[in-house]
Amino acid sequence: MSKPVGIVTGAGSGIGLAVATHLVSKGYKVVIAELNPTTGAEAAKSLGPDAIFIQTDVASYASQARLFKQAYEWGGNRLDFCHSNAGIDDRQFLYDPEEKEELDAEGLVKPLNTKSMQVNLEAVIQGLWLFKYYVRRSKEAGGGKGKFVATSSAAGLYFMSTNPQYTASKYGVVGLIRAAGPEFVKEGITVNCICPGFIPTNLCPPEILKVWPKEHITPLSTAIKAIDAFLGDDTMTGQAVELSQENIYFREMVEWANESQKWIGLESLGIWEKAY
Protein backbone atom coordinates (compact mmCIF):
# COMPACT_ATOMS: atom_id res chain seq x y z
CA MET A 1 0.00 0.00 0.00
CA SER A 2 1.30 3.48 -0.86
CA LYS A 3 2.11 6.06 1.78
CA PRO A 4 -0.56 8.56 2.81
CA VAL A 5 -0.21 11.94 1.15
CA GLY A 6 -0.68 15.38 2.68
CA ILE A 7 -0.70 19.00 1.57
CA VAL A 8 0.25 21.82 3.91
CA THR A 9 -0.12 25.41 2.70
CA GLY A 10 2.05 28.14 4.12
CA ALA A 11 4.53 25.37 4.95
CA GLY A 12 7.75 27.27 4.40
CA SER A 13 7.96 28.21 8.07
CA GLY A 14 6.06 28.39 11.35
CA ILE A 15 3.02 26.23 12.00
CA GLY A 16 2.96 24.89 8.44
CA LEU A 17 6.55 23.67 8.52
CA ALA A 18 6.07 22.15 11.97
CA VAL A 19 3.00 20.22 10.79
CA ALA A 20 4.72 19.10 7.57
CA THR A 21 7.74 17.89 9.55
CA HIS A 22 5.47 15.97 11.92
CA LEU A 23 3.58 14.33 9.07
CA VAL A 24 6.81 13.10 7.45
CA SER A 25 7.85 11.63 10.80
CA LYS A 26 4.56 9.71 10.83
CA GLY A 27 5.16 8.18 7.41
CA TYR A 28 3.41 10.68 5.16
CA LYS A 29 4.53 12.06 1.84
CA VAL A 30 4.05 15.82 2.11
CA VAL A 31 3.64 18.64 -0.36
CA ILE A 32 5.09 21.93 0.86
CA ALA A 33 2.78 24.55 -0.64
CA GLU A 34 4.33 27.98 -0.22
CA LEU A 35 4.33 31.32 -2.02
CA ASN A 36 7.93 32.12 -1.11
CA PRO A 37 10.14 30.01 -3.42
CA THR A 38 13.20 30.20 -1.15
CA THR A 39 11.65 29.08 2.12
CA GLY A 40 9.43 26.56 0.34
CA ALA A 41 12.31 24.87 -1.45
CA GLU A 42 14.46 24.87 1.70
CA ALA A 43 11.66 23.32 3.74
CA ALA A 44 11.09 20.51 1.25
CA LYS A 45 14.83 19.83 0.99
CA SER A 46 15.15 19.60 4.77
CA LEU A 47 12.44 16.93 4.90
CA GLY A 48 14.04 14.60 2.38
CA PRO A 49 12.61 12.49 -0.44
CA ASP A 50 9.12 12.27 1.04
CA ALA A 51 8.56 16.00 0.57
CA ILE A 52 8.18 18.16 -2.51
CA PHE A 53 7.78 21.91 -2.92
CA ILE A 54 5.05 23.39 -5.13
CA GLN A 55 4.95 27.17 -5.30
CA THR A 56 1.36 28.21 -4.65
CA ASP A 57 -0.63 31.40 -4.29
CA VAL A 58 -3.74 30.26 -2.41
CA ALA A 59 -5.48 33.54 -3.26
CA SER A 60 -5.56 32.26 -6.85
CA TYR A 61 -8.01 29.41 -7.44
CA ALA A 62 -6.07 28.29 -10.52
CA SER A 63 -2.84 28.11 -8.53
CA GLN A 64 -4.47 26.11 -5.76
CA ALA A 65 -6.23 23.80 -8.21
CA ARG A 66 -2.90 23.03 -9.89
CA LEU A 67 -1.42 22.35 -6.44
CA PHE A 68 -4.02 19.71 -5.64
CA LYS A 69 -3.77 18.04 -9.04
CA GLN A 70 0.03 17.85 -8.89
CA ALA A 71 -0.01 16.65 -5.28
CA TYR A 72 -2.50 13.91 -6.09
CA GLU A 73 -0.48 12.69 -9.06
CA TRP A 74 2.87 12.92 -7.22
CA GLY A 75 1.41 10.90 -4.38
CA GLY A 76 0.40 8.04 -6.63
CA ASN A 77 -3.18 9.15 -7.21
CA ARG A 78 -4.10 9.57 -3.58
CA LEU A 79 -4.63 12.40 -1.12
CA ASP A 80 -5.30 11.87 2.58
CA PHE A 81 -4.61 15.07 4.49
CA CYS A 82 -4.72 18.81 3.94
CA HIS A 83 -3.83 21.59 6.32
CA SER A 84 -5.09 24.87 4.89
CA ASN A 85 -2.73 26.98 6.93
CA ALA A 86 -1.56 29.93 4.79
CA GLY A 87 -2.61 33.25 6.24
CA ILE A 88 -1.92 36.98 6.16
CA ASP A 89 -2.89 40.03 8.19
CA ASP A 90 -4.99 42.95 6.90
CA ARG A 91 -3.40 44.62 3.87
CA GLN A 92 -5.44 47.79 4.27
CA PHE A 93 -6.97 49.05 7.47
CA LEU A 94 -10.69 49.57 7.73
CA TYR A 95 -9.94 52.54 9.99
CA ASP A 96 -7.66 54.33 7.50
CA PRO A 97 -7.58 58.10 8.21
CA GLU A 98 -9.26 60.57 5.91
CA GLU A 99 -6.06 61.44 4.05
CA LYS A 100 -5.75 57.83 2.87
CA GLU A 101 -9.26 57.63 1.46
CA GLU A 102 -9.19 57.69 -2.34
CA LEU A 103 -11.66 58.10 -5.19
CA ASP A 104 -11.50 56.55 -8.62
CA ALA A 105 -11.91 58.34 -11.97
CA GLU A 106 -15.71 58.35 -11.54
CA GLY A 107 -15.51 59.89 -8.11
CA LEU A 108 -16.45 56.63 -6.41
CA VAL A 109 -14.72 55.47 -3.26
CA LYS A 110 -12.06 52.91 -4.12
CA PRO A 111 -12.75 49.45 -2.64
CA LEU A 112 -11.02 48.23 0.48
CA ASN A 113 -8.19 45.76 -0.12
CA THR A 114 -9.68 42.47 1.07
CA LYS A 115 -6.72 40.21 0.25
CA SER A 116 -6.73 38.85 3.80
CA MET A 117 -10.28 37.57 3.30
CA GLN A 118 -9.22 35.85 0.08
CA VAL A 119 -6.22 34.13 1.67
CA ASN A 120 -7.62 33.36 5.11
CA LEU A 121 -11.17 32.31 4.25
CA GLU A 122 -11.96 31.94 0.55
CA ALA A 123 -8.81 29.88 -0.04
CA VAL A 124 -9.83 27.58 2.83
CA ILE A 125 -13.28 27.05 1.33
CA GLN A 126 -11.81 26.35 -2.11
CA GLY A 127 -9.19 24.10 -0.51
CA LEU A 128 -11.90 21.99 1.10
CA TRP A 129 -13.75 21.90 -2.24
CA LEU A 130 -10.61 20.58 -3.99
CA PHE A 131 -9.66 18.23 -1.17
CA LYS A 132 -12.92 16.28 -1.18
CA TYR A 133 -12.68 15.86 -4.96
CA TYR A 134 -9.31 14.11 -4.75
CA VAL A 135 -10.06 12.14 -1.58
CA ARG A 136 -13.05 10.62 -3.35
CA ARG A 137 -10.72 9.48 -6.13
CA SER A 138 -8.05 7.98 -3.86
CA LYS A 139 -9.65 4.63 -3.06
CA GLU A 140 -7.80 2.55 -5.64
CA ALA A 141 -4.45 3.73 -4.25
CA GLY A 142 -5.37 2.79 -0.69
CA GLY A 143 -6.92 6.07 0.42
CA GLY A 144 -10.52 7.22 0.25
CA LYS A 145 -10.71 8.82 3.70
CA GLY A 146 -9.39 12.26 4.48
CA LYS A 147 -8.57 14.74 7.21
CA PHE A 148 -8.90 18.45 6.50
CA VAL A 149 -7.53 20.98 8.97
CA ALA A 150 -7.75 24.75 8.68
CA THR A 151 -5.90 27.37 10.67
CA SER A 152 -8.25 29.83 12.31
CA SER A 153 -7.01 31.92 15.25
CA ALA A 154 -7.85 32.91 18.78
CA ALA A 155 -9.12 36.01 16.96
CA GLY A 156 -11.77 33.70 15.47
CA LEU A 157 -13.06 33.09 19.00
CA TYR A 158 -12.47 36.54 20.49
CA PHE A 159 -11.41 39.53 18.36
CA MET A 160 -8.41 41.56 17.20
CA SER A 161 -9.26 45.24 16.84
CA THR A 162 -6.14 46.03 14.82
CA ASN A 163 -7.14 43.51 12.14
CA PRO A 164 -10.93 43.43 11.67
CA GLN A 165 -10.81 41.60 8.32
CA TYR A 166 -8.44 39.01 9.78
CA THR A 167 -10.86 38.59 12.70
CA ALA A 168 -13.83 38.19 10.35
CA SER A 169 -11.98 35.66 8.19
CA LYS A 170 -11.01 33.55 11.19
CA TYR A 171 -14.57 33.58 12.52
CA GLY A 172 -15.57 32.41 9.06
CA VAL A 173 -13.19 29.45 9.27
CA VAL A 174 -14.73 28.36 12.57
CA GLY A 175 -18.22 28.62 11.08
CA LEU A 176 -17.15 26.66 8.01
CA ILE A 177 -15.77 23.68 9.89
CA ARG A 178 -18.71 23.55 12.28
CA ALA A 179 -21.16 23.58 9.38
CA ALA A 180 -19.29 21.26 7.01
CA GLY A 181 -17.66 18.87 9.45
CA PRO A 182 -20.78 16.87 10.42
CA GLU A 183 -21.68 16.44 6.74
CA PHE A 184 -18.29 15.41 5.36
CA VAL A 185 -17.66 12.84 8.09
CA LYS A 186 -20.53 10.82 6.61
CA GLU A 187 -18.19 9.98 3.71
CA GLY A 188 -15.05 9.57 5.79
CA ILE A 189 -13.69 13.12 5.63
CA THR A 190 -13.15 14.97 8.90
CA VAL A 191 -13.04 18.78 8.96
CA ASN A 192 -11.54 20.64 11.93
CA CYS A 193 -9.60 23.80 12.72
CA ILE A 194 -7.01 25.10 15.14
CA CYS A 195 -7.32 28.49 16.83
CA PRO A 196 -3.80 29.42 17.94
CA GLY A 197 -2.99 31.99 20.58
CA PHE A 198 0.28 33.85 20.07
CA ILE A 199 2.68 31.59 18.20
CA PRO A 200 5.72 33.46 16.85
CA THR A 201 5.60 33.08 13.05
CA ASN A 202 6.54 35.16 10.02
CA LEU A 203 3.11 36.79 10.29
CA CYS A 204 4.24 38.53 13.47
CA PRO A 205 5.97 41.92 13.05
CA PRO A 206 9.51 41.75 14.51
CA GLU A 207 8.88 44.73 16.77
CA ILE A 208 5.97 42.90 18.41
CA LEU A 209 8.03 39.80 19.09
CA LYS A 210 10.72 41.87 20.84
CA VAL A 211 8.33 43.07 23.55
CA TRP A 212 5.88 40.16 23.80
CA PRO A 213 5.95 38.51 27.29
CA LYS A 214 7.36 34.98 27.08
CA GLU A 215 4.68 33.61 29.41
CA HIS A 216 2.05 34.45 26.77
CA ILE A 217 3.74 32.59 23.93
CA THR A 218 2.27 29.32 22.66
CA PRO A 219 4.89 26.86 21.36
CA LEU A 220 4.57 25.07 18.03
CA SER A 221 4.39 21.78 19.92
CA THR A 222 0.88 22.73 21.05
CA ALA A 223 -0.26 22.83 17.43
CA ILE A 224 1.12 19.32 16.97
CA LYS A 225 -0.96 18.12 19.94
CA ALA A 226 -4.09 19.23 18.10
CA ILE A 227 -2.96 17.67 14.83
CA ASP A 228 -2.35 14.37 16.60
CA ALA A 229 -5.84 14.53 18.09
CA PHE A 230 -7.31 14.93 14.61
CA LEU A 231 -5.15 12.20 13.09
CA GLY A 232 -6.01 9.76 15.86
CA ASP A 233 -9.80 9.94 15.62
CA ASP A 234 -11.72 9.24 12.41
CA THR A 235 -14.94 10.53 14.01
CA MET A 236 -13.65 13.85 15.36
CA THR A 237 -15.09 16.53 13.11
CA GLY A 238 -16.46 20.06 13.24
CA GLN A 239 -14.12 20.91 16.10
CA ALA A 240 -12.52 24.30 16.78
CA VAL A 241 -9.49 23.68 18.98
CA GLU A 242 -7.98 26.63 20.80
CA LEU A 243 -4.22 26.53 21.37
CA SER A 244 -2.93 28.42 24.39
CA GLN A 245 0.49 27.94 25.92
CA GLU A 246 0.94 24.15 26.30
CA ASN A 247 -2.76 23.33 26.25
CA ILE A 248 -5.47 22.58 23.71
CA TYR A 249 -9.12 23.37 24.34
CA PHE A 250 -12.07 22.00 22.38
CA ARG A 251 -14.30 25.05 22.11
CA GLU A 252 -18.03 24.51 21.97
CA MET A 253 -20.48 26.65 20.05
CA VAL A 254 -22.32 29.29 22.10
CA GLU A 255 -25.38 27.98 23.92
CA TRP A 256 -28.78 28.16 22.24
CA ALA A 257 -30.62 31.30 23.38
CA ASN A 258 -33.88 29.39 23.82
CA GLU A 259 -35.72 26.26 22.69
CA SER A 260 -36.94 27.98 19.53
CA GLN A 261 -33.40 28.71 18.39
CA LYS A 262 -32.37 25.17 19.24
CA TRP A 263 -35.22 23.80 17.14
CA ILE A 264 -34.26 26.04 14.23
CA GLY A 265 -30.62 25.04 14.53
CA LEU A 266 -31.19 21.30 14.83
CA GLU A 267 -34.69 20.08 14.08
CA SER A 268 -35.37 22.31 11.08
CA LEU A 269 -32.44 20.83 9.12
CA GLY A 270 -34.75 18.35 7.44
CA ILE A 271 -36.86 21.20 6.10
CA TRP A 272 -33.80 23.02 4.77
CA GLU A 273 -32.47 19.84 3.13
CA LYS A 274 -35.71 19.43 1.20
CA ALA A 275 -35.53 23.05 0.06
CA TYR A 276 -31.96 22.69 -1.19
mmCIF file of C-alpha atoms in Angstrom, residues 253-267:
data_model
loop_
_atom_site.group_PDB
_atom_site.id
_atom_site.type_symbol
_atom_site.label_atom_id
_atom_site.label_comp_id
_atom_site.label_asym_id
_atom_site.label_seq_id
_atom_site.Cartn_x
_atom_site.Cartn_y
_atom_site.Cartn_z
ATOM 1 C CA MET A 253 -20.479 26.650 20.046
ATOM 2 C CA VAL A 254 -22.320 29.290 22.100
ATOM 3 C CA GLU A 255 -25.385 27.977 23.919
ATOM 4 C CA TRP A 256 -28.782 28.164 22.236
ATOM 5 C CA ALA A 257 -30.616 31.305 23.380
ATOM 6 C CA ASN A 258 -33.878 29.393 23.818
ATOM 7 C CA GLU A 259 -35.724 26.263 22.694
ATOM 8 C CA SER A 260 -36.941 27.976 19.528
ATOM 9 C CA GLN A 261 -33.401 28.713 18.392
ATOM 10 C CA LYS A 262 -32.370 25.168 19.244
ATOM 11 C CA TRP A 263 -35.223 23.797 17.142
ATOM 12 C CA ILE A 264 -34.265 26.042 14.229
ATOM 13 C CA GLY A 265 -30.618 25.044 14.530
ATOM 14 C CA LEU A 266 -31.191 21.301 14.829
ATOM 15 C CA GLU A 267 -34.691 20.082 14.083
#
